Structures are given as C-alpha cells and as structure tokens.
mmCIF file of C-alpha atoms and ligand atoms in Angstrom:
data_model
loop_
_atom_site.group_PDB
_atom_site.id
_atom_site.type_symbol
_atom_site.label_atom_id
_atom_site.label_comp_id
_atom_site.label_asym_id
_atom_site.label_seq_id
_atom_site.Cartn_x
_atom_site.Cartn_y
_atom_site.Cartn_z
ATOM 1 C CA UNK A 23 1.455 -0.391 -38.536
ATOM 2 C CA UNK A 24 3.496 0.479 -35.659
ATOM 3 C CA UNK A 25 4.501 -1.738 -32.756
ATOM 4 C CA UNK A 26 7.384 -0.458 -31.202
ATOM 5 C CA UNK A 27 8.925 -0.972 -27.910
ATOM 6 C CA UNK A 28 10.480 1.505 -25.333
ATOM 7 C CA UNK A 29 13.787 0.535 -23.782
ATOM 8 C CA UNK A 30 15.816 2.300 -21.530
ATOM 9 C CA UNK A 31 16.979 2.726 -17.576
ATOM 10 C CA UNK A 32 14.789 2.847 -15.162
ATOM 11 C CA UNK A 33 13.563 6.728 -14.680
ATOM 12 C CA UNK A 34 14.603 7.139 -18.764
ATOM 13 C CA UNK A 35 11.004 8.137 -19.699
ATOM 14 C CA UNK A 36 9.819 5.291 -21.219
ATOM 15 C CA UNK A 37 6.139 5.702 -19.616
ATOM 16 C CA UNK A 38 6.161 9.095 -19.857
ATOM 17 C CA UNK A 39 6.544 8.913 -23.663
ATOM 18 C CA UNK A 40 5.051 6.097 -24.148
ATOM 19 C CA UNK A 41 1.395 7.648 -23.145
ATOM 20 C CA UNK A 42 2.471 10.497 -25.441
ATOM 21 C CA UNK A 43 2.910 8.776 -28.624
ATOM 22 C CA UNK A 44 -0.146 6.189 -27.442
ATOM 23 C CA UNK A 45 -2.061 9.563 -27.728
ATOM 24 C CA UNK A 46 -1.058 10.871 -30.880
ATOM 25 C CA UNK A 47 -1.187 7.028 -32.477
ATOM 26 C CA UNK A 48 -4.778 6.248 -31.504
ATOM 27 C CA UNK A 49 -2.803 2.904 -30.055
ATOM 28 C CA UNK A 50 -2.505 1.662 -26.648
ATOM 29 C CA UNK A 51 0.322 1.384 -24.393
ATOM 30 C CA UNK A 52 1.064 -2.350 -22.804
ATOM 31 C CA UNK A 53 3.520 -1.826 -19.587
ATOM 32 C CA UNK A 54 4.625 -4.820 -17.911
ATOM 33 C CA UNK A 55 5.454 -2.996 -14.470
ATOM 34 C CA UNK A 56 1.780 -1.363 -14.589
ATOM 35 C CA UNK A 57 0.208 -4.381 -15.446
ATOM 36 C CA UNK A 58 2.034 -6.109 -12.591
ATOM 37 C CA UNK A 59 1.065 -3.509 -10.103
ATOM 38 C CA UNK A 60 -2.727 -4.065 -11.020
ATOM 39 C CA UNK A 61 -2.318 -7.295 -10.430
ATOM 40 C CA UNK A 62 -0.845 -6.699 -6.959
ATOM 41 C CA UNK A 63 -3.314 -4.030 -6.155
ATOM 42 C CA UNK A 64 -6.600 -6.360 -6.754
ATOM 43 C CA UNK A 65 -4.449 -9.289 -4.666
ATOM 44 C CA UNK A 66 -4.769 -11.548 -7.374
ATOM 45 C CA UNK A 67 -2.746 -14.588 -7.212
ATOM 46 C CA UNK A 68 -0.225 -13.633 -10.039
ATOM 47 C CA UNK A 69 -0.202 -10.341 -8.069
ATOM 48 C CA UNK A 70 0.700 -12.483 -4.805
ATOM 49 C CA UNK A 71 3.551 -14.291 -6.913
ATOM 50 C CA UNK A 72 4.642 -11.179 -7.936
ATOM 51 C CA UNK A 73 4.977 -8.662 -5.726
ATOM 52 C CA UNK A 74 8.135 -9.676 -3.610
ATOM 53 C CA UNK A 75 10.088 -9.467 -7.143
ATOM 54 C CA UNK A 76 8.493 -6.162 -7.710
ATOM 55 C CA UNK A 77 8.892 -4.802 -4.374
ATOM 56 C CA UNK A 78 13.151 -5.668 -4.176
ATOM 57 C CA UNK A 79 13.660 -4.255 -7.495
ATOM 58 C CA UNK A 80 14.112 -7.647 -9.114
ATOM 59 C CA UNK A 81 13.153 -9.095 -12.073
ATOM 60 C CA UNK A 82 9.905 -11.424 -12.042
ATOM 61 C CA UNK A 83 10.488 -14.841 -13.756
ATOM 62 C CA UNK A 84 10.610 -15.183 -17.441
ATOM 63 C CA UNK A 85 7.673 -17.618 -17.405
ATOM 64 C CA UNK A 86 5.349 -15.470 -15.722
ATOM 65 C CA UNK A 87 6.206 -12.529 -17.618
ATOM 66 C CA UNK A 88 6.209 -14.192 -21.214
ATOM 67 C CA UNK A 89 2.310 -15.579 -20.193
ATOM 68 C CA UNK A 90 1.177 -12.497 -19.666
ATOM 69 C CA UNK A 91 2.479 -10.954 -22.593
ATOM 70 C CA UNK A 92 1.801 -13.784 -24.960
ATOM 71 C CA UNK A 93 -1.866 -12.976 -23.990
ATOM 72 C CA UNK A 94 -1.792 -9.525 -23.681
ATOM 73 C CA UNK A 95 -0.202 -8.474 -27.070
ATOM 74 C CA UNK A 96 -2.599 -10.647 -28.718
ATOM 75 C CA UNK A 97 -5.817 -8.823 -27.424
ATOM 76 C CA UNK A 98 -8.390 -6.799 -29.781
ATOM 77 C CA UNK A 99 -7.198 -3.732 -28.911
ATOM 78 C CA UNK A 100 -3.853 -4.331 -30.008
ATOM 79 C CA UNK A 101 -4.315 -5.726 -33.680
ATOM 80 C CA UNK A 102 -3.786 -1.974 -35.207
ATOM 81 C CA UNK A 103 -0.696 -1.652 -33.374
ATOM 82 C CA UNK A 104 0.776 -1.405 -29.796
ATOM 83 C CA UNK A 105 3.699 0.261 -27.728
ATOM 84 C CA UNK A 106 5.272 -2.210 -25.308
ATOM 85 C CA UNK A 107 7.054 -0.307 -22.190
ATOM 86 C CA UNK A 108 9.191 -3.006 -20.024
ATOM 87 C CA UNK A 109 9.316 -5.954 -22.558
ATOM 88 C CA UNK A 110 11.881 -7.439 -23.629
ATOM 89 C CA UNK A 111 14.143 -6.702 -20.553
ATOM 90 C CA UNK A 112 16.861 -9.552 -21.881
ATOM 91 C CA UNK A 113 17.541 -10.719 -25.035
ATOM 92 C CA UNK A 114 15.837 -14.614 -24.470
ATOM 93 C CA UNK A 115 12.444 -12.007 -23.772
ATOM 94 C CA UNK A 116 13.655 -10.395 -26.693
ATOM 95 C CA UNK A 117 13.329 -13.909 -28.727
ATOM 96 C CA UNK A 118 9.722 -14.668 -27.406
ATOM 97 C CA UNK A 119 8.911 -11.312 -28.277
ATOM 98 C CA UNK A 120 10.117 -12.518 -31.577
ATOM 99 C CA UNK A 121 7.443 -15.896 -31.436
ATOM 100 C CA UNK A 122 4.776 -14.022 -29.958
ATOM 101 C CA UNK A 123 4.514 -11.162 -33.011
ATOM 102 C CA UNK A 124 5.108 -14.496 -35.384
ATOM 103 C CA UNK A 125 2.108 -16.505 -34.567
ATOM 104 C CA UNK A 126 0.131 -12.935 -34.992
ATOM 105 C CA UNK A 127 2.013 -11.939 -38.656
ATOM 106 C CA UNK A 128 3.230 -8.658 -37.065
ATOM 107 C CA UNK A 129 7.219 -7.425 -35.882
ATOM 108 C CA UNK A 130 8.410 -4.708 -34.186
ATOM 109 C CA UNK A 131 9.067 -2.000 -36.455
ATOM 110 C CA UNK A 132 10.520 0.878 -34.045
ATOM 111 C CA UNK A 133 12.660 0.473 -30.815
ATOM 112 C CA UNK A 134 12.877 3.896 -28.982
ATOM 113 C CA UNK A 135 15.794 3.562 -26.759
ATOM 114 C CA UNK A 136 16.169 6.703 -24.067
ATOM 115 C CA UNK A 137 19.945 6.835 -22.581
ATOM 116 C CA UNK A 138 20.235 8.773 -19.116
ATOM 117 C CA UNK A 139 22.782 8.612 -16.590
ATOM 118 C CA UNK A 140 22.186 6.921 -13.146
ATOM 119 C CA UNK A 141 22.398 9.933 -10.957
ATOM 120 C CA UNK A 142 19.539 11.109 -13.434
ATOM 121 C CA UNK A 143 17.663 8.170 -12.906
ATOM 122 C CA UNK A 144 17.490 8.126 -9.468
ATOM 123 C CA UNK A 145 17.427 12.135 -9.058
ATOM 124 C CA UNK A 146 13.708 11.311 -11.336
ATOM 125 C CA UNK A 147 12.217 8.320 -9.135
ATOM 126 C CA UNK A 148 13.023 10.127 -5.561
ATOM 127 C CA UNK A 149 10.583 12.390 -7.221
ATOM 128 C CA UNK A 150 8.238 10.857 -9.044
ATOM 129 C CA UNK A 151 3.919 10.554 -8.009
ATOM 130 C CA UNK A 152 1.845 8.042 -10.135
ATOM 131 C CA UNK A 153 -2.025 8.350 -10.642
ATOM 132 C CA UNK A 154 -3.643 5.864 -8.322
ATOM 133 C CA UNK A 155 -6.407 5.315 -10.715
ATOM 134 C CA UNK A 156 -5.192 1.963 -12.391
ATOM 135 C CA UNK A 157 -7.635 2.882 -15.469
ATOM 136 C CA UNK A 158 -5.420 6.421 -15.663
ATOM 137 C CA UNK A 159 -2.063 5.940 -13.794
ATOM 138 C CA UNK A 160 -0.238 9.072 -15.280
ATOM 139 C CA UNK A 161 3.055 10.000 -14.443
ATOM 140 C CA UNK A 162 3.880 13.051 -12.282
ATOM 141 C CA UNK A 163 7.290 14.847 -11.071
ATOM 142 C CA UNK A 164 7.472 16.805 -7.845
ATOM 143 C CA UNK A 165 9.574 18.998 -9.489
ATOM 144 C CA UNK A 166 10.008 18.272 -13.418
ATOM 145 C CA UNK A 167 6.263 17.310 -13.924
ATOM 146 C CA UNK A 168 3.819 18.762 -11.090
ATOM 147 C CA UNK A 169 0.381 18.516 -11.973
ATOM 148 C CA UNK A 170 -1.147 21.977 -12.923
ATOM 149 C CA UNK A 171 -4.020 22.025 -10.958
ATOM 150 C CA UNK A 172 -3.476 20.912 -7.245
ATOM 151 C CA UNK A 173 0.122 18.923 -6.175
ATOM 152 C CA UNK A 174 -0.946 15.991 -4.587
ATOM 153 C CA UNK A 175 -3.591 15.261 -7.358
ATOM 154 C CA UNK A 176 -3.784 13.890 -11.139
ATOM 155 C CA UNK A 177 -4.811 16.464 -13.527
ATOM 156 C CA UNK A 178 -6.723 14.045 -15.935
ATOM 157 C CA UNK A 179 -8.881 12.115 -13.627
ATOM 158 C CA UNK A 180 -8.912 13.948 -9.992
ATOM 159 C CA UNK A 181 -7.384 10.374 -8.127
ATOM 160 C CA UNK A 182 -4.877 10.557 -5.235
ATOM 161 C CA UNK A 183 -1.412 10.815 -6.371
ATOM 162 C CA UNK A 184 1.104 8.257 -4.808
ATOM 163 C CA UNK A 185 4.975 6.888 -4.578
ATOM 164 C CA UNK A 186 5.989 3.506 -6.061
ATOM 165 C CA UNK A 187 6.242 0.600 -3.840
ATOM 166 C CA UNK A 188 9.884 -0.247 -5.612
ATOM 167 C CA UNK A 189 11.196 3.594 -5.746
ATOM 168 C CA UNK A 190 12.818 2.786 -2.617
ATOM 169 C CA UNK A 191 16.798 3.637 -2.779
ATOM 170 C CA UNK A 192 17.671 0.011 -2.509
ATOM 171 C CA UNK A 193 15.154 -1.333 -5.233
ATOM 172 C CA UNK A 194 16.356 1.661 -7.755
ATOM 173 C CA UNK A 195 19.946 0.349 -7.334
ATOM 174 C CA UNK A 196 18.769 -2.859 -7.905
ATOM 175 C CA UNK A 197 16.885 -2.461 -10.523
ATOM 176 C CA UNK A 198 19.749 -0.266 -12.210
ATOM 177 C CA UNK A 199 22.103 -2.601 -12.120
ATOM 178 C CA UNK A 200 19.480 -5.367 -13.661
ATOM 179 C CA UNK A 201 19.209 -2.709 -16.477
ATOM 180 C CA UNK A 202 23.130 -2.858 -17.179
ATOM 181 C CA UNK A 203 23.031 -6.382 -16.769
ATOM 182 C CA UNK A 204 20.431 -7.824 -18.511
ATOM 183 C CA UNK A 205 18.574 -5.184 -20.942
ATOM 184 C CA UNK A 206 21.679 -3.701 -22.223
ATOM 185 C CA UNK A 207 22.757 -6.362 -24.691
ATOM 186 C CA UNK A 208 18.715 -5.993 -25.945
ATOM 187 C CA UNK A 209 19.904 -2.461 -27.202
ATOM 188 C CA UNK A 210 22.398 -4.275 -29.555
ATOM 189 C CA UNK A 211 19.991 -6.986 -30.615
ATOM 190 C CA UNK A 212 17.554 -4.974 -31.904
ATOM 191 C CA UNK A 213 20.649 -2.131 -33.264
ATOM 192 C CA UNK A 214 21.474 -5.224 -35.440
ATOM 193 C CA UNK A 215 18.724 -5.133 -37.044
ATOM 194 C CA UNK A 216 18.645 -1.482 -37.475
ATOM 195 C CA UNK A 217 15.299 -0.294 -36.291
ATOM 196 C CA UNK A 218 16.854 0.993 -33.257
ATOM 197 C CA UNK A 219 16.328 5.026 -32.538
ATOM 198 C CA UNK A 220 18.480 6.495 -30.234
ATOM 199 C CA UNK A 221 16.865 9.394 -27.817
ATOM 200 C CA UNK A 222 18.659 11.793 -25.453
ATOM 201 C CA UNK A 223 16.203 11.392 -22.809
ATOM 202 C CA UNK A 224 18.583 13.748 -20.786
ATOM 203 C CA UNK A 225 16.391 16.297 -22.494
ATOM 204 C CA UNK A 226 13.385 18.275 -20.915
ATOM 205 C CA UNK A 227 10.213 16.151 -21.233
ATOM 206 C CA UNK A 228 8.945 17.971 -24.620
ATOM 207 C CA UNK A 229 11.832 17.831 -26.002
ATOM 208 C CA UNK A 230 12.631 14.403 -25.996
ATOM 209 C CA UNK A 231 8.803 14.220 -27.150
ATOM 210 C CA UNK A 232 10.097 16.201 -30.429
ATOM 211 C CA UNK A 233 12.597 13.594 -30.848
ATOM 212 C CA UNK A 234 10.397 10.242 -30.911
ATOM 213 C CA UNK A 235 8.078 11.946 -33.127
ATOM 214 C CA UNK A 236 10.570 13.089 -35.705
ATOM 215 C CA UNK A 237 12.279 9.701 -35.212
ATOM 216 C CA UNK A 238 8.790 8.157 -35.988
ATOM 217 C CA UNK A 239 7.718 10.199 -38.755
ATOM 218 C CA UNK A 240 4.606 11.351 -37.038
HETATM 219 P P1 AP5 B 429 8.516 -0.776 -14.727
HETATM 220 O O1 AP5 B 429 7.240 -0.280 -14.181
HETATM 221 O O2 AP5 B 429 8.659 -0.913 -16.186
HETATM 222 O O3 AP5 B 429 9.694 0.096 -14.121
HETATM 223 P P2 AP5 B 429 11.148 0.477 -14.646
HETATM 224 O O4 AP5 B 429 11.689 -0.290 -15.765
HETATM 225 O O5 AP5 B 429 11.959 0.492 -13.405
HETATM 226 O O6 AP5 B 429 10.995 1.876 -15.274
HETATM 227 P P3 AP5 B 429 10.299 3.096 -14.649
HETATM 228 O O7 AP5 B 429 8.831 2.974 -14.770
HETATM 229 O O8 AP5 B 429 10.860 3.351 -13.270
HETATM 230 O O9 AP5 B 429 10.885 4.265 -15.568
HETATM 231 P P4 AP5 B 429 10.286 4.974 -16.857
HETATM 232 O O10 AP5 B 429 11.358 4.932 -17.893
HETATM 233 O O11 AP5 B 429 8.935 4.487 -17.219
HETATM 234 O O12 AP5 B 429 10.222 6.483 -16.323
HETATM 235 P P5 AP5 B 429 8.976 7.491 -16.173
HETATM 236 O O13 AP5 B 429 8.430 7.843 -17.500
HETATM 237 O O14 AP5 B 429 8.040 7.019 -15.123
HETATM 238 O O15 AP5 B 429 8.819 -2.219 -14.067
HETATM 239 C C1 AP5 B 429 8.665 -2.387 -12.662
HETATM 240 C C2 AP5 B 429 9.080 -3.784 -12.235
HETATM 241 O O16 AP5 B 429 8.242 -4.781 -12.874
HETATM 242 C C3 AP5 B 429 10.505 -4.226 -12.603
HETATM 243 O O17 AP5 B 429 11.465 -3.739 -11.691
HETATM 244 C C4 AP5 B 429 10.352 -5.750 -12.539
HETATM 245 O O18 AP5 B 429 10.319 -6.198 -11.205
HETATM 246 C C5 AP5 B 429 8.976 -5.966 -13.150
HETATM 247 N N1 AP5 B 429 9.052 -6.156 -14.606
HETATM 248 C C6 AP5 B 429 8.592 -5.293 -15.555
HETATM 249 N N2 AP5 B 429 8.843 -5.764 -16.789
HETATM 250 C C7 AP5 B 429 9.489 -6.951 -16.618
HETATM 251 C C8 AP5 B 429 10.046 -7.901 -17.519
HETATM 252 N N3 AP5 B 429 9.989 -7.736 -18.844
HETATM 253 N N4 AP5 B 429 10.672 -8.998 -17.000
HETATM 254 C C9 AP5 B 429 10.738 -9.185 -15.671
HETATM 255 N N5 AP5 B 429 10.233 -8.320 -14.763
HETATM 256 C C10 AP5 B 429 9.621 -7.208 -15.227
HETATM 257 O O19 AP5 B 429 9.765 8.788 -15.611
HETATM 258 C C11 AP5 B 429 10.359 8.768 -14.315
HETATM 259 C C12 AP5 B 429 10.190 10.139 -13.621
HETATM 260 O O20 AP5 B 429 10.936 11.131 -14.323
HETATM 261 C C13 AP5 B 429 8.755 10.657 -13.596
HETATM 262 O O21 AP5 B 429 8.551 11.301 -12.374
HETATM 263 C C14 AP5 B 429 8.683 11.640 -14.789
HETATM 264 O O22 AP5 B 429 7.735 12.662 -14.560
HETATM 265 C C15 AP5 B 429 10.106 12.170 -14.818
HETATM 266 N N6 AP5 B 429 10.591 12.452 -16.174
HETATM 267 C C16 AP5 B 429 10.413 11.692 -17.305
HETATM 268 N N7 AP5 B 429 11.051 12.254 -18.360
HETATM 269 C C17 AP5 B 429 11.673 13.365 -17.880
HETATM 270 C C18 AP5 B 429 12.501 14.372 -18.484
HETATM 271 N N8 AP5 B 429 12.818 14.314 -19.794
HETATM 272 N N9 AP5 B 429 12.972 15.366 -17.701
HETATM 273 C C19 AP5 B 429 12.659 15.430 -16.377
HETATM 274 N N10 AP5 B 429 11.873 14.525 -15.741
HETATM 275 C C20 AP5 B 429 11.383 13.501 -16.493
HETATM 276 MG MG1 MG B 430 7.528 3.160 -16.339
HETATM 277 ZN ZN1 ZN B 431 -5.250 10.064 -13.182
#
C-alpha cells in the first residue's frame, strides 16, 4: 500500500504531481490548501475561520487542521492508500500524522520531497490558473502548463480558469518563509527514517514525473 506525502516549497509541484501519480495509483489525492478553499468557497463556517489565514499566506491553526485530517484520511476512499499534499507542514503535524495512520494500522511509506529555489517559486505562482471546478481543480501555467485547447479554460472539464486568492506577492513571501521555518525540519524527520526521496523539481514538469515514478517503483 502506498500512502505517501508530498513536501516541498510552495510552487515545488507538489499538486501538480500529486494528481499524476493519484492517476497512475488508482488512489486519491487529499490537499489541505484545496480542501480549505472548498470550504471557503461554499462559506462554510470552517471556511469563515479559515480564510483570513489562507488569504495572508499564513498558516491555519494546528487544531483545525489536525480535525480535518484526522477525519479525512480515515474516509472509505482512502483505506487502499492515499497521497497527502500540504500535511505535515511542521514536525508536531508530522507527529499527529504519526497517531492518525496508528489508530488506522497504516504509515507513510514514501515522502516525495521537490527542492526549488525561491525565485522559481514565485516565477511559477505569478503564473499559475487553477480549475474553478472544486470536483476538478487542475493546475495550469500561463506559460509552463497552458491548457491545449483554449487559454483561459481547463482542458478536462471546460470550467473557468482562475488565480489563487493567496498568490498575491505578499502571501507567497509569507508563505515562503513559513516553508523555511516550519516544514523544513519535517524534511529531516522523515530523512531519519529513511523513506525520504529527494526530487529536482527544478526539472520540466515530465521530467520530474519520471523521477517520482522511478523513485516509486511504478
Ligand atoms: P497549499 O494549497 O498546499 O499551497 P502551498 O503549500 O503554498 O503550495 P502550492 O499549492 O502553492 O504549490 P504546489 O507545490 O502545489 O505547486 P503546483 O503544483 O500548484 O496551501 C494553501 C494554504 O492552506 C497555506 O498557505 C496555509 O494557509 C493553508 N494550509 C495548507 N496546509 C496546511 C497545514 N498543514 N497547516 C496549516 N495550514 C495549512 O505548481 C505551481 C505552478 O507551477 C503551477 O502553475 C504549475 O503548472 C507550475 N509547475 C509545476 N511544476 C512545474 C515544473 N516542473 N516546471 C514548470 N512549471 C511547473
Ligand atoms: Mg498545491
Ligand atoms: Zn477542470
């Protein structure tokens, strides 16, 4: 079984490759920051509690975070196996990551961790268009990714594409220097216990796609 987290800066590619290996697995993809926004959208009230974190680039409170993911990870559609894109963004969520795969007799067995510089990261948000269809929400580039068929729309399902509330420059500095911060030391945690795969995400998108696989073994 695989359950194996993404980790990286912000802009690394962890969505992006996520969706790709969710694809070839047959096993879905559980990202905090897209669950959040779905929230926000339907102006629920975690969505209300949320979205002032989201929108500054900071971090939402552990509690609320480790809820939802306590109850997300242990859905049906998760029992063969699930990719986690966002969690554990510090090494306490890294612990209650730990407690939650306990109680359901699972463990991470892969962490893919994407490196890119800062000047890379922000070069890819400035540019970046998201599905607005919360039941598709694929990733686009202006100029890396365009969609094929028409620019400002997603290839899969037809929806409007649009920007991020929080790829603002002031939130991506933010939330870069939350990355150094706080999710660095997560890269070490999990390095200790060597299921950690290192990816140049510096790469162009298929490429780094040929690296997670081969790191996988799929
Ligand atoms: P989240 O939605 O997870 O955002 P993030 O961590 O800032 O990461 P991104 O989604 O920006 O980057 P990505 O690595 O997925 O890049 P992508 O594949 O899109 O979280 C949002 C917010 O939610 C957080 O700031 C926080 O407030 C909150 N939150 C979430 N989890 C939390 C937690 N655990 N605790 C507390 N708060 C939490 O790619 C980016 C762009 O680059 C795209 O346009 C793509 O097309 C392009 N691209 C990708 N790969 C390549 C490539 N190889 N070459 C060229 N272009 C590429
Ligand atoms: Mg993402
Ligand atoms: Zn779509």
């Amino acid at each position: 079984m695989y359950n194996i987290i993404m980790i990286g800066p912000q802009g690394s590619g962890k969505g992006t490759q996520g969706d790709k290996i969710a694809e070839k697995l047959g096993i879905p993809t559980v990202s905090v920051g897209k669950l959040f926004r779905a929230e926000i959208d339907r102006n629920t009230g975690l969505g209300r509690d949320i979205s002032g974190y989201i929108e500054r680039g900071e971090l939402v409170p552990d509690d609320l975070v480790d809820q939802v993911m306590s109850e997300r990870l242990a859905e049906d559609d998760a029992v063969n196996g699930v990719i986690v894109d966002g969690f554990p963004r510090s090494v306490a969520q890294a612990d209650v990551l730990d407690e939650i795969f306990t109680k359901l007799n699972r463990q991470v067995t892969h962490v893919i961790y994407l490196t890119v510089s800062d000047e890379e990261s922000v070069r890819r948000l400035s540019g970046r268009r998201v599905c607005s269809n919360p039941n598709c929400g694929l990733t686009y580039h202006v100029e890396f990714n365009p969609p094929k068929k028409d620019a400002n729309f997603c290839d899969r399902c037809g929806s409007p594409l649009t920007q991020r509330q929080d790829d603002t420059p002031e939130a991506i500095k933010r939330r870069l220097e939350l990355y150094h911060k706080e999710t660095q030391p997560v890269v070490d945690f999990y390095k200790k216990r060597g299921i950690l795969f290192a990816i140049d995400g510096n790469q162009p998108i298929g490429q780094v796609q040929a690296a997670i696989f081969s790191a996988l073994g799929i």
